[in-house]
Amino acid sequence: MRDELIAARKTVGFTQEQVAVLVDIDRSFYSHIERGTKTPSLEVALRIANAVNKKVEDIFLPNKVSERHNPQHEVEAS
């Protein structure tokens, strides 16, 4: 999650403060989310994903999504 969130934020050119303001949370809380020391509520996770133009699952569940949608994984499982 950490790397995906940081990359998404930097791709849109936002600082942590800018995302925090858009999402209506404290910058320090956002920083904790990026570092992985705090977990956002579903509502906050959705607002963060929206702020950085990503799907919530791409940021907060990247491994689970890639496993479900990996055609090679499906072939091996057969």
C-alpha positions as a printed Julia matrix, in Angstrom:
78×3 Matrix{Float64}:
   0.0     0.0     0.0
   2.71    2.46    0.99
   4.48    2.53   -2.37
   1.25    2.67   -4.37
  -0.1     5.58   -2.35
   3.12    7.6    -2.53
   3.45    6.96   -6.28
  -0.17    7.95   -6.92
   0.22   11.18   -4.93
   3.45   12.1    -6.71
   1.95   11.28  -10.12
  -0.73   13.92   -9.64
   1.88   16.32   -8.23
   0.38   16.77   -4.77
   2.1    17.21   -1.44
   0.88   15.32    1.6
  -0.67   18.57    2.82
  -2.62   19.04   -0.43
  -4.05   15.53   -0.32
  -4.92   15.91    3.36
  -6.8    19.15    2.64
  -8.7    17.57   -0.28
  -9.61   14.56    1.83
 -10.4    16.67    4.91
  -8.01   14.93    7.3
  -5.0    16.13    9.27
  -1.69   16.05    7.37
  -0.04   14.04   10.13
  -2.77   11.38    9.87
  -2.25   11.25    6.1
   1.49   10.87    6.68
   0.81    7.92    8.99
  -1.37    6.33    6.31
   1.44    6.68    3.75
   3.94    5.14    6.17
   1.58    2.29    6.94
   1.38    3.04   10.66
  -2.34    3.94   10.51
  -5.17    2.41    8.5
  -7.8     4.73    7.05
 -11.5     4.03    7.31
 -13.18    2.91    4.1
 -14.64    6.39    3.68
 -11.23    8.07    4.01
  -9.61    5.47    1.73
 -12.23    6.21   -0.93
 -11.65    9.97   -0.62
  -7.87    9.5    -0.88
  -8.24    7.32   -3.98
 -10.54    9.9    -5.55
  -8.08   12.72   -4.75
  -5.24   10.93   -6.57
  -7.43    9.62   -9.43
  -7.04    5.93   -8.62
  -9.34    3.07   -7.7
  -9.3     2.38   -3.98
  -8.31   -1.25   -4.59
  -5.31   -0.19   -6.71
  -3.9     1.7    -3.73
  -5.04   -0.2    -0.69
  -5.31   -3.78   -2.06
  -2.74   -3.92   -4.88
  -1.6    -7.53   -4.35
  -5.07   -8.99   -3.95
  -6.32   -7.3    -7.14
  -3.33   -8.41   -9.21
  -3.73  -12.0    -7.99
  -7.43  -12.09   -8.89
  -6.88  -10.63  -12.35
  -3.69  -12.45  -13.27
  -4.53  -14.77  -16.2
  -1.34  -16.78  -15.58
  -2.48  -17.43  -12.01
  -5.8   -18.76  -13.33
  -4.04  -21.11  -15.78
  -1.77  -22.48  -13.06
  -4.74  -23.03  -10.75
  -6.55  -25.17  -13.35
